[in-house]
mmCIF file of C-alpha atoms in Angstrom:
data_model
loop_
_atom_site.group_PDB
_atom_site.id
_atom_site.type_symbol
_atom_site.label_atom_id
_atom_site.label_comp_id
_atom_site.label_asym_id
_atom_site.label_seq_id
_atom_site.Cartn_x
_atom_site.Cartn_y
_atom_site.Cartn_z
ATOM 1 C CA UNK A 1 3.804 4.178 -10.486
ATOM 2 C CA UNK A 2 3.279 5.643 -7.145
ATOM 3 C CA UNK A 3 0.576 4.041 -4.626
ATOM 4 C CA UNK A 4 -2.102 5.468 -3.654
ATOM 5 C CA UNK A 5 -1.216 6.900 -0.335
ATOM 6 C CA UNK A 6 -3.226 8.078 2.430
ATOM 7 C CA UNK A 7 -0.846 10.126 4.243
ATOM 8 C CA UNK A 8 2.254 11.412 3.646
ATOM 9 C CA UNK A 9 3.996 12.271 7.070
ATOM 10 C CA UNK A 10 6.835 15.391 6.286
ATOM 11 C CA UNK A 11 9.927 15.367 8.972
ATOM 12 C CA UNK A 12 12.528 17.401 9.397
ATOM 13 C CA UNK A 13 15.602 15.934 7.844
ATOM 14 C CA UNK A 14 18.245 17.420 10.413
ATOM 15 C CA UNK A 15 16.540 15.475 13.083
ATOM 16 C CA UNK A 16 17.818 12.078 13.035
ATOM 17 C CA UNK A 17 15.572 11.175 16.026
ATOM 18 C CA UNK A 18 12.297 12.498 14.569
ATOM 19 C CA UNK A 19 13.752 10.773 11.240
ATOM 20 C CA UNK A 20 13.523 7.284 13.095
ATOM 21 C CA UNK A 21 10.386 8.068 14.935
ATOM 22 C CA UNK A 22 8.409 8.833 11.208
ATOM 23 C CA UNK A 23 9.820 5.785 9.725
ATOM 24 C CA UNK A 24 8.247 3.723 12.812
ATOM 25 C CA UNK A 25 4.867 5.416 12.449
ATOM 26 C CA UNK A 26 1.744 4.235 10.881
ATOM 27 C CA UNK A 27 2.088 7.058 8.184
ATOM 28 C CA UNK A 28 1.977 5.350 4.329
ATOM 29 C CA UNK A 29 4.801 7.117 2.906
ATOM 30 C CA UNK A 30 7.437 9.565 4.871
ATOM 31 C CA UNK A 31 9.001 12.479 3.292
ATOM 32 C CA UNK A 32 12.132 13.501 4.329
ATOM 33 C CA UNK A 33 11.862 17.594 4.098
ATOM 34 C CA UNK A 34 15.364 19.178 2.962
ATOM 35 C CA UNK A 35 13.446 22.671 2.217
ATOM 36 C CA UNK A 36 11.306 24.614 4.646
ATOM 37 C CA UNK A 37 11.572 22.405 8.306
ATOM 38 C CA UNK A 38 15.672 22.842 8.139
ATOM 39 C CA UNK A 39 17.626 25.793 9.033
ATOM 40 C CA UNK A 40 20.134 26.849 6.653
ATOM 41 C CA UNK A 41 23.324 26.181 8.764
ATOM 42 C CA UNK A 42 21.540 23.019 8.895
ATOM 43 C CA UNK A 43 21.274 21.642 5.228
ATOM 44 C CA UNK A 44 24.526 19.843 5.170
ATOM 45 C CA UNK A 45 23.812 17.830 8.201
ATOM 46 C CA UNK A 46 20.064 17.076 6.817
ATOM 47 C CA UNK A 47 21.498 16.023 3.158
ATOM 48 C CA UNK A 48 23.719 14.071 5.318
ATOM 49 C CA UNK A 49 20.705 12.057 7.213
ATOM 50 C CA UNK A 50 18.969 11.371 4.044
ATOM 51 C CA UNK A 51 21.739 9.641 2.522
ATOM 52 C CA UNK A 52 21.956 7.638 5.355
ATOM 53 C CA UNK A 53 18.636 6.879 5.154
ATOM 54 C CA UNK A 54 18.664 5.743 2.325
ATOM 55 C CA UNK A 55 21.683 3.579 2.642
ATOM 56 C CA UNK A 56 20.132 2.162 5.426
ATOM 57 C CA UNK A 57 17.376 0.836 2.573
ATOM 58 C CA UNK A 58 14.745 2.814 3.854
ATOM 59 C CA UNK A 59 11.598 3.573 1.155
ATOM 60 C CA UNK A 60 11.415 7.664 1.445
ATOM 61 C CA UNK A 61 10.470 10.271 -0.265
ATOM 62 C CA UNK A 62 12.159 13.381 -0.069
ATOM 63 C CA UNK A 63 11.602 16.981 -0.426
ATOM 64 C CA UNK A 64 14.466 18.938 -1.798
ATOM 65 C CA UNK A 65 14.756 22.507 -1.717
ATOM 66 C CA UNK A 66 14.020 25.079 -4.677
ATOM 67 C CA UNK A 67 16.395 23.534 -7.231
ATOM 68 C CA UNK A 68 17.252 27.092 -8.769
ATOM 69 C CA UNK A 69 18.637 28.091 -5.768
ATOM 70 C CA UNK A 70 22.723 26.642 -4.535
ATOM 71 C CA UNK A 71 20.923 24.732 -1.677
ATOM 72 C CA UNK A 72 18.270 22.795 -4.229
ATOM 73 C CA UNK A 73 21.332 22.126 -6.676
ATOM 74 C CA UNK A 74 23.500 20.561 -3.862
ATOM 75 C CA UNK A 75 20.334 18.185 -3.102
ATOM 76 C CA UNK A 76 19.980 17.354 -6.415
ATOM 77 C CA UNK A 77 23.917 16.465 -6.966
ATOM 78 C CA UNK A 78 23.819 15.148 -3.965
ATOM 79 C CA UNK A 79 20.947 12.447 -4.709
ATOM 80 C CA UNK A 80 21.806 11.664 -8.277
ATOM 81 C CA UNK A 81 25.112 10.409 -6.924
ATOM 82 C CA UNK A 82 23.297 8.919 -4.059
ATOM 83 C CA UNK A 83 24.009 4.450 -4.003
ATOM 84 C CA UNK A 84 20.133 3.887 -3.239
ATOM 85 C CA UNK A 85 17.623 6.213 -4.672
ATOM 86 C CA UNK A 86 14.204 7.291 -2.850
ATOM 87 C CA UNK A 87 11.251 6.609 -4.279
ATOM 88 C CA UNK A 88 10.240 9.684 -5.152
ATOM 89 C CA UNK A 89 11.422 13.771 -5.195
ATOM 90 C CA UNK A 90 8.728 16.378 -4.351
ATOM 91 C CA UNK A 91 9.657 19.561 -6.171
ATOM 92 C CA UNK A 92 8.861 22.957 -4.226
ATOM 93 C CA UNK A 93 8.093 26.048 -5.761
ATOM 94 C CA UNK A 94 7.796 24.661 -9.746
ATOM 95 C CA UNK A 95 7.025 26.810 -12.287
ATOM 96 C CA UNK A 96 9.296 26.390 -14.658
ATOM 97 C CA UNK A 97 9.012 22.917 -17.600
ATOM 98 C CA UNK A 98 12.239 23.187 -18.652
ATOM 99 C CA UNK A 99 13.658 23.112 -14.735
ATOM 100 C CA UNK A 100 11.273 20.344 -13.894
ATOM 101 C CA UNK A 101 13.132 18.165 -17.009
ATOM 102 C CA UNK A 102 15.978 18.944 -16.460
ATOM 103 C CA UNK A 103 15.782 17.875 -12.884
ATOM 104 C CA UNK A 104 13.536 14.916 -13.762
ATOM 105 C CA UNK A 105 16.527 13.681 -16.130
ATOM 106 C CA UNK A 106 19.301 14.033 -13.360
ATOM 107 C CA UNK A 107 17.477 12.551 -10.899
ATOM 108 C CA UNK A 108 16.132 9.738 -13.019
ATOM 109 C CA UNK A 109 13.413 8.874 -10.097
ATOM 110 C CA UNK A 110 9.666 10.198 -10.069
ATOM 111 C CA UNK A 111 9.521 13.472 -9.172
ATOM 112 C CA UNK A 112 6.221 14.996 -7.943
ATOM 113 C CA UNK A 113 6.256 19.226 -8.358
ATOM 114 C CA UNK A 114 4.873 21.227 -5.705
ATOM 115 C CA UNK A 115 2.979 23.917 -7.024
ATOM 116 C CA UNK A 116 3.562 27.010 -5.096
ATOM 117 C CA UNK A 117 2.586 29.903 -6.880
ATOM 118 C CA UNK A 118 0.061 31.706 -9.426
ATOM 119 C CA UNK A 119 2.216 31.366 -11.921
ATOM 120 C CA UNK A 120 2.672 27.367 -11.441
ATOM 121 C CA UNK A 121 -0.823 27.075 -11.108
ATOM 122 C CA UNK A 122 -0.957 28.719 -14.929
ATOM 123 C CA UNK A 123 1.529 25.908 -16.154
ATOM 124 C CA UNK A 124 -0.707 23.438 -14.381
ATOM 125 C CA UNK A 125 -1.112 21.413 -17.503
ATOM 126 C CA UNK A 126 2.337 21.836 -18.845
ATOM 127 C CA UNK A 127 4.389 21.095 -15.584
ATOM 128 C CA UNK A 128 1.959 17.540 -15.333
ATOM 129 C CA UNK A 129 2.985 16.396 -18.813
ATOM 130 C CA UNK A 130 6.391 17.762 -18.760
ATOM 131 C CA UNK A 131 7.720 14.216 -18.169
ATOM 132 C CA UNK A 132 7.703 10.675 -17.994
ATOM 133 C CA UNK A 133 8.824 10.717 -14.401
ATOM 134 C CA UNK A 134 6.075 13.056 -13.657
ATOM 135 C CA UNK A 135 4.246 10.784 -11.007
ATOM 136 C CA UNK A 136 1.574 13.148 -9.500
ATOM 137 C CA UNK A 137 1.544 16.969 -8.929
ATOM 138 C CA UNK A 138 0.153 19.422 -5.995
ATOM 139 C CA UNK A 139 -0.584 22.267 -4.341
ATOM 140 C CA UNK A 140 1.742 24.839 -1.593
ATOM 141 C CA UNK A 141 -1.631 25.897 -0.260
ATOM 142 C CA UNK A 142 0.336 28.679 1.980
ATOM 143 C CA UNK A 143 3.201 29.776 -0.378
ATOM 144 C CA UNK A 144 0.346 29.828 -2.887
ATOM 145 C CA UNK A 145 -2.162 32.073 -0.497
ATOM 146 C CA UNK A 146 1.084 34.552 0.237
ATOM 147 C CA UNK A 147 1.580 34.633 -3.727
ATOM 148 C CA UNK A 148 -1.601 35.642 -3.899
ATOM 149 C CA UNK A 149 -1.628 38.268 -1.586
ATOM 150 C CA UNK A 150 -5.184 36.873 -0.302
ATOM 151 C CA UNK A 151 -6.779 34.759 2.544
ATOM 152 C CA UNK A 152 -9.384 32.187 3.476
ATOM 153 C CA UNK A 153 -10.722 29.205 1.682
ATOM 154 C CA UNK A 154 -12.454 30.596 -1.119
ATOM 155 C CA UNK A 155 -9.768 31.981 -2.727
ATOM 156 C CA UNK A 156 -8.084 28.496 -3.283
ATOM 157 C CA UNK A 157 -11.052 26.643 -4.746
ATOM 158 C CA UNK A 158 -9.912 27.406 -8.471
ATOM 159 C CA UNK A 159 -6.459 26.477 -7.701
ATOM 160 C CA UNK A 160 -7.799 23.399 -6.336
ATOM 161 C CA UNK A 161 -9.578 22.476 -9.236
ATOM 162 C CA UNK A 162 -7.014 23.613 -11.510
ATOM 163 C CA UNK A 163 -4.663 21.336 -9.937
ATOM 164 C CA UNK A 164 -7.001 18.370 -9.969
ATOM 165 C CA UNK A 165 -7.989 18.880 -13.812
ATOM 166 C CA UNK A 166 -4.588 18.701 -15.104
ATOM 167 C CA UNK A 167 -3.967 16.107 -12.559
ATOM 168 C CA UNK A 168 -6.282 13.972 -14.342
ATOM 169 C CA UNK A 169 -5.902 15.563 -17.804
ATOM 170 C CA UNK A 170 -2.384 14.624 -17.666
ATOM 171 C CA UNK A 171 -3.185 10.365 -16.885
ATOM 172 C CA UNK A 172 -1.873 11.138 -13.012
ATOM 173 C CA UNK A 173 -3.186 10.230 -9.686
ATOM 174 C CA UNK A 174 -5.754 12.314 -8.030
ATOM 175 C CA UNK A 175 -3.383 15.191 -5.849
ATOM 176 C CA UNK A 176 -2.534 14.814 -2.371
ATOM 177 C CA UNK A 177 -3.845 17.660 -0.128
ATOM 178 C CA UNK A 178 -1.825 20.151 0.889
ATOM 179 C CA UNK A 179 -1.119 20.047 4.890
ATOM 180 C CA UNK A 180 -3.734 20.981 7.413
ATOM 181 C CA UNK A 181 -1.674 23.577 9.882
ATOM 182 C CA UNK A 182 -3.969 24.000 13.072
ATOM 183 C CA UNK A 183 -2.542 20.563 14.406
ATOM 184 C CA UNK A 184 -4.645 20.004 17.588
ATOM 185 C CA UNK A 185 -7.654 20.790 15.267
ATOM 186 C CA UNK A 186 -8.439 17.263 14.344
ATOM 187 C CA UNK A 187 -12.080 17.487 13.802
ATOM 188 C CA UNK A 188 -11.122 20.662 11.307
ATOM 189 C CA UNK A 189 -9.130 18.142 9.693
ATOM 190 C CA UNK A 190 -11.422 15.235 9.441
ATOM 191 C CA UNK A 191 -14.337 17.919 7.927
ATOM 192 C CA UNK A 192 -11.588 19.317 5.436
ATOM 193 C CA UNK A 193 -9.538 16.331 3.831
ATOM 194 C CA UNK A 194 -13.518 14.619 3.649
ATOM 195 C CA UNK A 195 -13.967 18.270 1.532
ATOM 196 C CA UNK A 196 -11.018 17.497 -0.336
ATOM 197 C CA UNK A 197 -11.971 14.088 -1.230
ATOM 198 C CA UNK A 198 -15.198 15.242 -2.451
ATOM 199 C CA UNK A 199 -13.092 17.838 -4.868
ATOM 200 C CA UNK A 200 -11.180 14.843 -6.143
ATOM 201 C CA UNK A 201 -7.600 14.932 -3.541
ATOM 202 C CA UNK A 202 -6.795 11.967 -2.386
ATOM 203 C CA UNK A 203 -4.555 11.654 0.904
ATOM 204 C CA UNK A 204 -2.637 14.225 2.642
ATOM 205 C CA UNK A 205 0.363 15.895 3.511
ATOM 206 C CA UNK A 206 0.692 15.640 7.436
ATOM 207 C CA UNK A 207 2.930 17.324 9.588
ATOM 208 C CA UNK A 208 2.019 15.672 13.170
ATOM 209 C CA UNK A 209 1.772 11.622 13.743
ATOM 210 C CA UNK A 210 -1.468 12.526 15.489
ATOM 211 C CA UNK A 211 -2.989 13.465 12.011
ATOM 212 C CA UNK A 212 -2.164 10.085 10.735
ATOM 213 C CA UNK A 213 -4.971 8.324 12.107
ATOM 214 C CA UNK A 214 -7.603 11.124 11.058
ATOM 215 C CA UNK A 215 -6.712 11.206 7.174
ATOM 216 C CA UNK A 216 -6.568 7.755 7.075
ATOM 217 C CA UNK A 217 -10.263 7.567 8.415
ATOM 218 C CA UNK A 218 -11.167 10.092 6.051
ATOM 219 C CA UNK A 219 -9.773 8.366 3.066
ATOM 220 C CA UNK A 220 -11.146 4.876 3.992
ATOM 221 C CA UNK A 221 -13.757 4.172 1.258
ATOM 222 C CA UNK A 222 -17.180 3.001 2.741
ATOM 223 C CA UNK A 223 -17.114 -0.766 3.676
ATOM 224 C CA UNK A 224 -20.791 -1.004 1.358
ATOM 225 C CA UNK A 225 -19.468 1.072 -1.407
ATOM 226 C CA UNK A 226 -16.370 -0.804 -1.650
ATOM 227 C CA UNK A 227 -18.545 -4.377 -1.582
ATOM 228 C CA UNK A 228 -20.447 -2.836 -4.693
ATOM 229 C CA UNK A 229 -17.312 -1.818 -5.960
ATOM 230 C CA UNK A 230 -16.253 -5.296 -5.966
ATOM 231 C CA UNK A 231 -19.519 -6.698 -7.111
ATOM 232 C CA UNK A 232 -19.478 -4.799 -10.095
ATOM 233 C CA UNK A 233 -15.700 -5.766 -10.837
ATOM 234 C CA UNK A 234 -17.000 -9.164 -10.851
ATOM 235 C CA UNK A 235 -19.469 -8.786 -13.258
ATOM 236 C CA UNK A 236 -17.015 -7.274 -15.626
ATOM 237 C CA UNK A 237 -15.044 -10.172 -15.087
ATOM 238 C CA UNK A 238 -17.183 -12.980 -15.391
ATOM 239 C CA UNK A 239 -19.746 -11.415 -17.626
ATOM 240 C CA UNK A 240 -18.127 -8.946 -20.153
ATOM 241 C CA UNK A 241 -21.280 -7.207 -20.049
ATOM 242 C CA UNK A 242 -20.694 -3.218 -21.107
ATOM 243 C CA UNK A 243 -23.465 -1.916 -19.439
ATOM 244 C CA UNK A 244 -26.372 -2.919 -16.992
ATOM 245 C CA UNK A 245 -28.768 -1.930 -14.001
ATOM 246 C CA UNK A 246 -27.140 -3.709 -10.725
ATOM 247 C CA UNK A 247 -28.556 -5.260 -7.922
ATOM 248 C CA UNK A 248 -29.154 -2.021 -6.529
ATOM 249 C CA UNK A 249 -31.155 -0.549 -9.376
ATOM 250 C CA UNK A 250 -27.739 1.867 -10.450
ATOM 251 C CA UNK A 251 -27.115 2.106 -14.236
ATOM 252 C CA UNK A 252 -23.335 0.612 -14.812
ATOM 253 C CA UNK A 253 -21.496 1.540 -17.567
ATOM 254 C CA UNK A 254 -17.737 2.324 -18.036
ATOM 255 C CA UNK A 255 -17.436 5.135 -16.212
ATOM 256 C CA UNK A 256 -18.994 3.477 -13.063
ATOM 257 C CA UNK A 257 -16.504 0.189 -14.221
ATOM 258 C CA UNK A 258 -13.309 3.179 -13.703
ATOM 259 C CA UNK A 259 -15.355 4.406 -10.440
ATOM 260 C CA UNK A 260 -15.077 0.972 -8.830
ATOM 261 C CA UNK A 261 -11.779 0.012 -10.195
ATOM 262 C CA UNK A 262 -11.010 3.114 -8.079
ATOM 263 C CA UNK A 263 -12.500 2.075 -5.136
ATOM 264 C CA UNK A 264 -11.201 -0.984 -5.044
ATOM 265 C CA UNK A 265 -7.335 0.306 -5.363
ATOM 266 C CA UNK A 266 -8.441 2.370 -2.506
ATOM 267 C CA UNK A 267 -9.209 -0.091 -0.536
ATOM 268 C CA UNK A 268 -6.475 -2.887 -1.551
ATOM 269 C CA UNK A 269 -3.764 -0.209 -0.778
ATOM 270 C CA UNK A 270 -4.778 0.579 2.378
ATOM 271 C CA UNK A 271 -4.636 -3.196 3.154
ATOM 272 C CA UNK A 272 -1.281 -3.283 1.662
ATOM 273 C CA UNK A 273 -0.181 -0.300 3.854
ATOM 274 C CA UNK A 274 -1.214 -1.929 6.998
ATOM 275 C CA UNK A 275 0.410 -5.022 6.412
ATOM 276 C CA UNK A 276 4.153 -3.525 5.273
ATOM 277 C CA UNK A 277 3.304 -1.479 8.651
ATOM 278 C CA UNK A 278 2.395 -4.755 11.216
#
């Protein structure tokens, strides 16, 4: 089971130097990008680095490129065979169940597909359940837009939801948001991964350290809600009871039990993060 991340920080994987610089950052998880970031005269050396990484005992994730193309195949061989595994593979471009398995099954590590295109967001449902190693699934908000042949905000907000419902559907974490391009915009950024929260994403795919700091703001659960959150836990706990009006009047009842339990693993991963981080 993958934590619940706030941000996940993408580097180049040809850059050694930018490699080191991620892994020293305050970013929750750091993805290791084999696919669009690197040139393709480049790939070898990148594959390269991300062994290394990993030898090195390094918790990454790593982004591997289009596995039905010879450059995705080599990335897979390549981390099958690997000695240490990362902790997770995100998928570009998926579409196809059958690919996904069989590249879940080589790979024998949680994969998370990238969603990428109209016809991935159609197999929404079928690409979450199409295995146990399945650990989350999300949107390519650009590749997705250029699929479409269309621009501007609206035009994503049944993807979106698509992606979230069969996130959830399928038993897996809420989806990380895709990554927020205008990188000096950091109030644009605060106002749209808040959005995204409210559309059920949780965390975010950055691209710049400075958009660390912002996404993990807006992903930090209110200090009073999470106190509730807690309070009600406690109840459940001590009491057993299955249903009641709290202190603040609120009817309680399982779903507001799941709510908090939420909350709560919000807040105790972001904790967690810090410390593995100090």
């Amino acid at each position: 089971m993958i934590p619940p991340h706030r941000s996940w920080l993408y580097v180049p994987a040809d850059r050694p130097d930018r490699v080191r610089k991620a892994l020293a950052s305050e970013a929750d998880a750091v993805i290791l990008d084999l696919e669009d970031a690197v040139a393709p005269a480049n790939k070898d050396a990148a594959r390269r680095t991300v062994l290394d990484t990993l030898a090195e005992g390094h918790e990454v994730y790593v982004r591997i490129n289009d596995p039905n193309g010879p450059h995705g195949a080599e990335d897979v061989r390549a981390l099958a065979a690997a000695a240490a595994a990362p902790a997770g593979v995100r998928i570009p471009k998926c579409e196809d169940v059958e690919e996904l398995r069989r590249v879940a099954d080589e790979l024998g590590v949680p994969v998370l597909p990238v969603i990428e295109s109209a016809l991935g967001v159609e197999n929404a449902w079928a690409l979450a359940t199409a295995h146990p190693l399945v650990a989350g699934i999300s949107l390519g908000e650009a590749d997705l837009s250029a699929d479409l042949r269309a621009t501007g905000d609206e035009v994503l907000a049944w993807p979106r939801s698509r992606i979230v419902v069969a996130a959830r559907a399928a038993g897996l974490p809420s989806p990380v948001q895709s990554v927020w391009t205008a990188v000096k915009d950091l109030d644009g950024l605060r106002r749209d991964t808040l959005a995204a929260r409210r559309r059920g994403f949780f965390g975010r795919s950055v691209i710049h350290p400075a958009q660390i700091p912002v996404v993990h703001e807006a992903c930090a659960p209110d200090p009073e809600e999470t106190a509730w959150a807690r309070s009600v836990l406690d109840r459940v706990s001590e009491s057993g009871d299955a249903a009641w009006i709290d202190h603040t009047g609120r009817f309680v009842d399982k779903a507001i039990v799941e709510r908090a339990r939420w909350l709560v693993a919000i807040a105790d991963g972001a904790h967690a993060e810090k410390g593995r981080k100090s």
